[in-house]
Amino acid sequence: MFKTTFHQYAESMTNHSVENDSPDTSFPRIEDVLEDDLNLCLINSDSQECNQNLSTYIKTVVDIIGSKSDATYHELSVYAMRLLTSNLFVKNYQMCLGKFLGLIKVFTDVKAFENESDECKTTETDEKMKEFICIVLYLLLKVNNGEEYDEDFKDLLNNIEKPQLYHHLKSLNFITLIANFIVSHIDGEDNCFILIKFCGDIIFQYLFYVELLSDEEFENIVSHTNLIHLLVRNLLNNHETSNQSDDWADEDNLIAYEEFKLLLLINEQYLMKSYTCSTRNKVFDELMTEDLSESSESIKSKISGFMNLLLFHLNREESQIIKILILKFLYLVFTSSYTSKLYYLNDLKILVDIFVRELNDLPFLEEVHKSNRPLVLTYLKVMYPMMMFSQLNDLNESYKKDEIVEMLSNFTILQSDSDKNLNTISDLANKCLTIPWLKKKKKVYNHNNSSASSLSSTPLTTPSSTPQQLHASIYEKPNDSNDSIAHSFTRVASTRTFSNNDYHLHTTVHNTNPINELSDLTIDPSKLERRKSNILDLPNEYLQRRTPKNQLAQKAMKKKAPPPPPSPINFGSQTSSPASSPIISRMSTPGRAPPPPPPPRRRKVNMHSK
């Protein structure tokens, strides 16, 4: 009561002094009073007073940000880093993390109750507090995972050792709490991009260090939360209603992209776990059916919708890490008997165009481009099952055979005594060249016994298969399961393939003059400037201000949707050609137009010229 009265009195006297041109030092400004409170909280490292001081700091930061109409997320990140580098946090980080995760748990429960009832509504102060806590957790992990840091972060990095930090997070059930927090905020109509992004980035930073979740952590995410179901549902719904654009002013697109990345991370965990334990991939469970009573066509529609989403993102993605995550999902699709035939032939041809374009354009021989070699390897590892087990193997007329052979032949001559990756690239190219349709001039197609079916270790699903059988067929032995290269491919974590900043490249590459270095973050409150520091890896729309969703929606409504693509020739009379399974075969008919070339990649902005 006294504090509120004092704040009102100080604010009124400050305004009075301005109106009467009195000296600014006549009365303390409200910001100065609050800053003094912050300094007292941060200096004190007494563990007995840690809880009270931390609570006071969080509340004071929320009050400061809430009192400004033009507050930015950069300012929140400054206050977060001031906390992380303070005596209060460094000396008591275990207690502070327990406090943060306790608040996360409370907010999760409140949000879940709010989604079920209109009686409980979180306040604007609660939302700001959620944002601040998520930013603190994200920056804590990002700074500890970073290779370069400023002098300001030395105390944090020297006094908090990574193994101890992540061991403590694991003991606090960290990953499950974050997953449940995400579930509570994507299960309602008022999804908040900022919270979903920061929580997704927190999970990425956690995986960047641990690479493979423990069995208990993994089981908690996939079995004790509703995360996978909600991610798949939201992505498929967004895919059906959106125009698939990189419109960063549309919050729904931003949310869908973060959900897409998170689902890919979970799928990769399944892929790596499959060699140490027997577990069903629930990502494929959700894609195949939500109810076993659904028709086969309904199941097929869901999977094809997500496959089109993979194709869309692979063609436009800027991040190498995300590309590899997408390719790993495609690898799983093409090495499974059921899903290997689910891509439309026209979509497969576009996918081939993308592979050929990327493998021809990616520089990787010079030392300066050495970082591209894992991506080249991944493309080639996926290319073999894609051409061997998909409908590309069933064509009378091979699609772009000469171009593919020429490209692969250029890779076969690569040999190096010092770099095993170059030798592996050569081996993979030679393996792809052994595919029968790349060696033969013409292939005779047999409707009743496709080569993909005969080469598969498990027969494709028969026309009489029930939805239950379709549901189970994804867990049969993969077509290419005996390949040692495939084993090593699926066991490697994509998160460590490149720097952790690469994960956010697609979101931030369109920004004007983005600054990702930690050294740009001014922690000293006396030097707090409105810089466009992008330590939080945000798009410009959120970097410059805390933009409410309704403003973004109004901005997005002003933009015209692109015109629809021209209809294929004789589209209304399209029929499916018979194959080994009419349920899953999608052959093009002579009446359909040839596939369009893949859209060009989004033009990159020359940051240095701005």
Short mmCIF file of C-alpha atoms in Angstrom, two decimals, residues 401-603:
data_model
loop_
_atom_site.label_atom_id
_atom_site.label_comp_id
_atom_site.label_asym_id
_atom_site.label_seq_id
_atom_site.Cartn_x
_atom_site.Cartn_y
_atom_site.Cartn_z
CA LYS A 401 17.78 -39.25 -65.49
CA ASP A 402 20.58 -37.60 -67.47
CA GLU A 403 20.78 -34.60 -65.13
CA ILE A 404 20.80 -36.82 -62.05
CA VAL A 405 23.48 -39.12 -63.44
CA GLU A 406 25.67 -36.19 -64.46
CA MET A 407 25.38 -34.59 -61.03
CA LEU A 408 26.13 -37.85 -59.18
CA SER A 409 29.05 -38.66 -61.48
CA ASN A 410 30.71 -35.40 -60.50
CA PHE A 411 30.60 -36.51 -56.87
CA THR A 412 32.07 -39.97 -57.47
CA ILE A 413 35.53 -38.58 -58.23
CA LEU A 414 35.87 -36.96 -54.80
CA GLN A 415 38.53 -38.58 -52.64
CA SER A 416 40.45 -37.21 -49.68
CA ASP A 417 42.91 -38.65 -47.18
CA SER A 418 42.21 -35.92 -44.65
CA ASP A 419 38.42 -35.53 -44.86
CA LYS A 420 36.21 -38.59 -44.46
CA ASN A 421 33.12 -36.59 -45.42
CA LEU A 422 34.36 -36.21 -49.00
CA ASN A 423 34.96 -39.96 -49.24
CA THR A 424 31.48 -40.61 -47.86
CA ILE A 425 29.96 -38.22 -50.41
CA SER A 426 31.70 -40.18 -53.16
CA ASP A 427 30.47 -43.50 -51.76
CA LEU A 428 26.89 -42.25 -51.49
CA ALA A 429 26.94 -40.95 -55.07
CA ASN A 430 28.19 -44.33 -56.30
CA LYS A 431 25.46 -46.06 -54.36
CA CYS A 432 22.78 -43.86 -55.93
CA LEU A 433 24.15 -44.69 -59.38
CA THR A 434 23.44 -48.39 -58.75
CA ILE A 435 19.69 -47.73 -58.80
CA PRO A 436 18.33 -49.76 -61.76
CA TRP A 437 16.34 -47.01 -63.48
CA LEU A 438 19.38 -44.74 -63.57
CA LYS A 439 21.26 -47.42 -65.53
CA LYS A 440 18.53 -48.60 -67.87
CA LYS A 441 17.27 -46.64 -70.86
CA LYS A 442 13.71 -47.81 -70.43
CA LYS A 443 11.95 -49.61 -67.67
CA VAL A 444 8.94 -51.85 -68.18
CA TYR A 445 6.26 -51.10 -65.63
CA ASN A 446 4.21 -53.94 -64.17
CA HIS A 447 1.02 -52.82 -62.45
CA ASN A 448 0.83 -55.93 -60.29
CA ASN A 449 4.42 -56.10 -59.09
CA SER A 450 6.27 -52.81 -58.88
CA SER A 451 10.01 -52.90 -58.31
CA ALA A 452 9.61 -50.90 -55.13
CA SER A 453 7.42 -53.68 -53.74
CA SER A 454 9.81 -56.45 -54.75
CA LEU A 455 12.84 -54.65 -53.33
CA SER A 456 11.15 -53.81 -50.06
CA SER A 457 11.82 -56.07 -47.13
CA THR A 458 8.07 -55.94 -46.38
CA PRO A 459 5.27 -56.13 -48.98
CA LEU A 460 3.24 -53.03 -49.55
CA THR A 461 -0.25 -52.85 -48.10
CA THR A 462 -2.87 -54.81 -50.03
CA PRO A 463 -6.18 -53.36 -51.24
CA SER A 464 -8.02 -55.26 -48.52
CA SER A 465 -5.99 -53.69 -45.70
CA THR A 466 -7.98 -52.22 -42.86
CA PRO A 467 -7.19 -48.84 -41.29
CA GLN A 468 -5.77 -50.73 -38.31
CA GLN A 469 -3.34 -52.55 -40.60
CA LEU A 470 -2.38 -49.31 -42.30
CA HIS A 471 -1.79 -47.81 -38.90
CA ALA A 472 0.61 -50.59 -37.93
CA SER A 473 2.52 -50.93 -41.23
CA ILE A 474 4.70 -47.88 -40.56
CA TYR A 475 6.50 -49.81 -37.83
CA GLU A 476 7.60 -52.65 -40.06
CA LYS A 477 11.23 -53.12 -40.95
CA PRO A 478 12.44 -50.24 -43.14
CA ASN A 479 13.33 -50.86 -46.78
CA ASP A 480 16.91 -49.76 -46.20
CA SER A 481 17.43 -50.88 -42.61
CA ASN A 482 20.63 -52.86 -43.27
CA ASP A 483 22.50 -49.86 -44.58
CA SER A 484 25.31 -48.90 -42.19
CA ILE A 485 25.36 -45.38 -43.64
CA ALA A 486 21.68 -45.05 -42.80
CA HIS A 487 22.37 -46.10 -39.23
CA SER A 488 25.03 -43.47 -38.70
CA PHE A 489 22.84 -40.87 -40.40
CA THR A 490 19.88 -41.29 -38.09
CA ARG A 491 21.99 -41.41 -34.93
CA VAL A 492 23.56 -37.98 -35.45
CA ALA A 493 21.79 -34.99 -33.88
CA SER A 494 21.10 -32.23 -36.40
CA THR A 495 21.16 -29.62 -33.63
CA ARG A 496 24.95 -29.84 -33.39
CA THR A 497 25.61 -29.82 -37.13
CA PHE A 498 25.88 -26.02 -37.29
CA SER A 499 26.04 -23.11 -34.86
CA ASN A 500 22.96 -22.59 -32.73
CA ASN A 501 22.28 -19.25 -34.47
CA ASP A 502 21.69 -21.12 -37.74
CA TYR A 503 18.49 -22.57 -36.28
CA HIS A 504 16.90 -19.10 -36.37
CA LEU A 505 18.24 -18.03 -39.75
CA HIS A 506 14.97 -18.35 -41.66
CA THR A 507 13.19 -16.13 -39.14
CA THR A 508 15.85 -13.42 -38.98
CA VAL A 509 17.44 -13.34 -42.44
CA HIS A 510 14.83 -10.89 -43.73
CA ASN A 511 15.60 -8.40 -40.94
CA THR A 512 17.33 -5.16 -41.86
CA ASN A 513 20.71 -4.83 -40.15
CA PRO A 514 20.22 -7.69 -37.71
CA ILE A 515 22.76 -8.01 -34.92
CA ASN A 516 23.15 -11.43 -33.38
CA GLU A 517 26.33 -10.95 -31.35
CA LEU A 518 25.99 -11.07 -27.61
CA SER A 519 28.47 -8.20 -27.37
CA ASP A 520 25.80 -5.82 -28.67
CA LEU A 521 23.65 -6.36 -25.59
CA THR A 522 24.13 -3.43 -23.21
CA ILE A 523 23.67 -4.66 -19.64
CA ASP A 524 24.68 -1.46 -17.86
CA PRO A 525 21.37 0.36 -17.14
CA SER A 526 23.09 3.73 -17.52
CA LYS A 527 23.93 2.77 -21.10
CA LEU A 528 20.58 1.24 -21.99
CA GLU A 529 19.93 2.20 -25.60
CA ARG A 530 17.13 1.34 -28.01
CA ARG A 531 19.35 -0.79 -30.19
CA LYS A 532 18.02 -3.42 -32.55
CA SER A 533 19.93 -6.17 -30.84
CA ASN A 534 18.65 -9.55 -31.96
CA ILE A 535 19.94 -11.78 -29.23
CA LEU A 536 16.38 -13.12 -28.95
CA ASP A 537 16.33 -14.12 -32.65
CA LEU A 538 13.10 -12.32 -33.45
CA PRO A 539 11.71 -11.05 -36.76
CA ASN A 540 11.67 -7.29 -37.20
CA GLU A 541 7.97 -7.08 -36.40
CA TYR A 542 8.72 -8.18 -32.83
CA LEU A 543 12.28 -6.93 -32.52
CA GLN A 544 11.35 -3.26 -32.65
CA ARG A 545 8.31 -3.33 -30.38
CA ARG A 546 6.03 -5.57 -28.38
CA THR A 547 3.34 -5.87 -31.04
CA PRO A 548 -0.08 -7.14 -29.95
CA LYS A 549 -1.64 -9.87 -32.07
CA ASN A 550 -4.59 -7.73 -33.16
CA GLN A 551 -2.21 -5.18 -34.74
CA LEU A 552 -0.48 -7.94 -36.67
CA ALA A 553 -3.82 -9.32 -37.82
CA GLN A 554 -4.91 -5.91 -39.10
CA LYS A 555 -1.61 -5.52 -40.91
CA ALA A 556 -1.89 -8.95 -42.49
CA MET A 557 -5.48 -8.28 -43.69
CA LYS A 558 -4.26 -5.37 -45.80
CA LYS A 559 -2.01 -7.66 -47.83
CA LYS A 560 -3.50 -9.31 -50.89
CA ALA A 561 -3.28 -13.05 -51.20
CA PRO A 562 -1.38 -14.33 -54.27
CA PRO A 563 -3.51 -15.54 -57.18
CA PRO A 564 -4.25 -19.28 -57.24
CA PRO A 565 -2.13 -21.44 -59.57
CA PRO A 566 -3.66 -22.42 -62.94
CA SER A 567 -5.69 -25.60 -62.91
CA PRO A 568 -4.09 -28.73 -64.44
CA ILE A 569 -5.30 -29.89 -67.85
CA ASN A 570 -8.39 -32.12 -67.62
CA PHE A 571 -8.18 -31.88 -63.87
CA GLY A 572 -11.80 -32.85 -63.46
CA SER A 573 -11.26 -36.19 -65.16
CA GLN A 574 -8.21 -37.15 -63.12
CA THR A 575 -8.03 -40.80 -62.17
CA SER A 576 -5.41 -42.83 -60.40
CA SER A 577 -3.46 -45.45 -62.27
CA PRO A 578 -3.60 -48.90 -60.73
CA ALA A 579 -0.58 -50.04 -58.78
CA SER A 580 0.27 -52.56 -56.16
CA SER A 581 -2.04 -50.77 -53.73
CA PRO A 582 -4.86 -48.50 -54.92
CA ILE A 583 -5.07 -47.02 -51.42
CA ILE A 584 -1.58 -45.54 -51.46
CA SER A 585 -0.59 -45.31 -55.12
CA ARG A 586 -0.77 -41.84 -56.73
CA MET A 587 0.32 -42.11 -60.34
CA SER A 588 -0.04 -39.21 -62.74
CA THR A 589 -2.35 -39.66 -65.70
CA PRO A 590 -1.60 -38.59 -69.27
CA GLY A 591 -4.18 -35.80 -68.94
CA ARG A 592 -2.29 -33.99 -66.20
CA ALA A 593 0.05 -31.12 -66.86
CA PRO A 594 3.79 -31.61 -66.24
CA PRO A 595 4.98 -30.53 -62.79
CA PRO A 596 6.02 -26.92 -62.44
CA PRO A 597 9.63 -26.22 -61.51
CA PRO A 598 10.27 -25.60 -57.82
CA PRO A 599 9.86 -21.96 -56.83
CA PRO A 600 13.13 -20.06 -56.47
CA ARG A 601 14.54 -19.68 -53.02
CA ARG A 602 13.73 -16.49 -51.19
CA ARG A 603 16.17 -13.74 -52.11
#
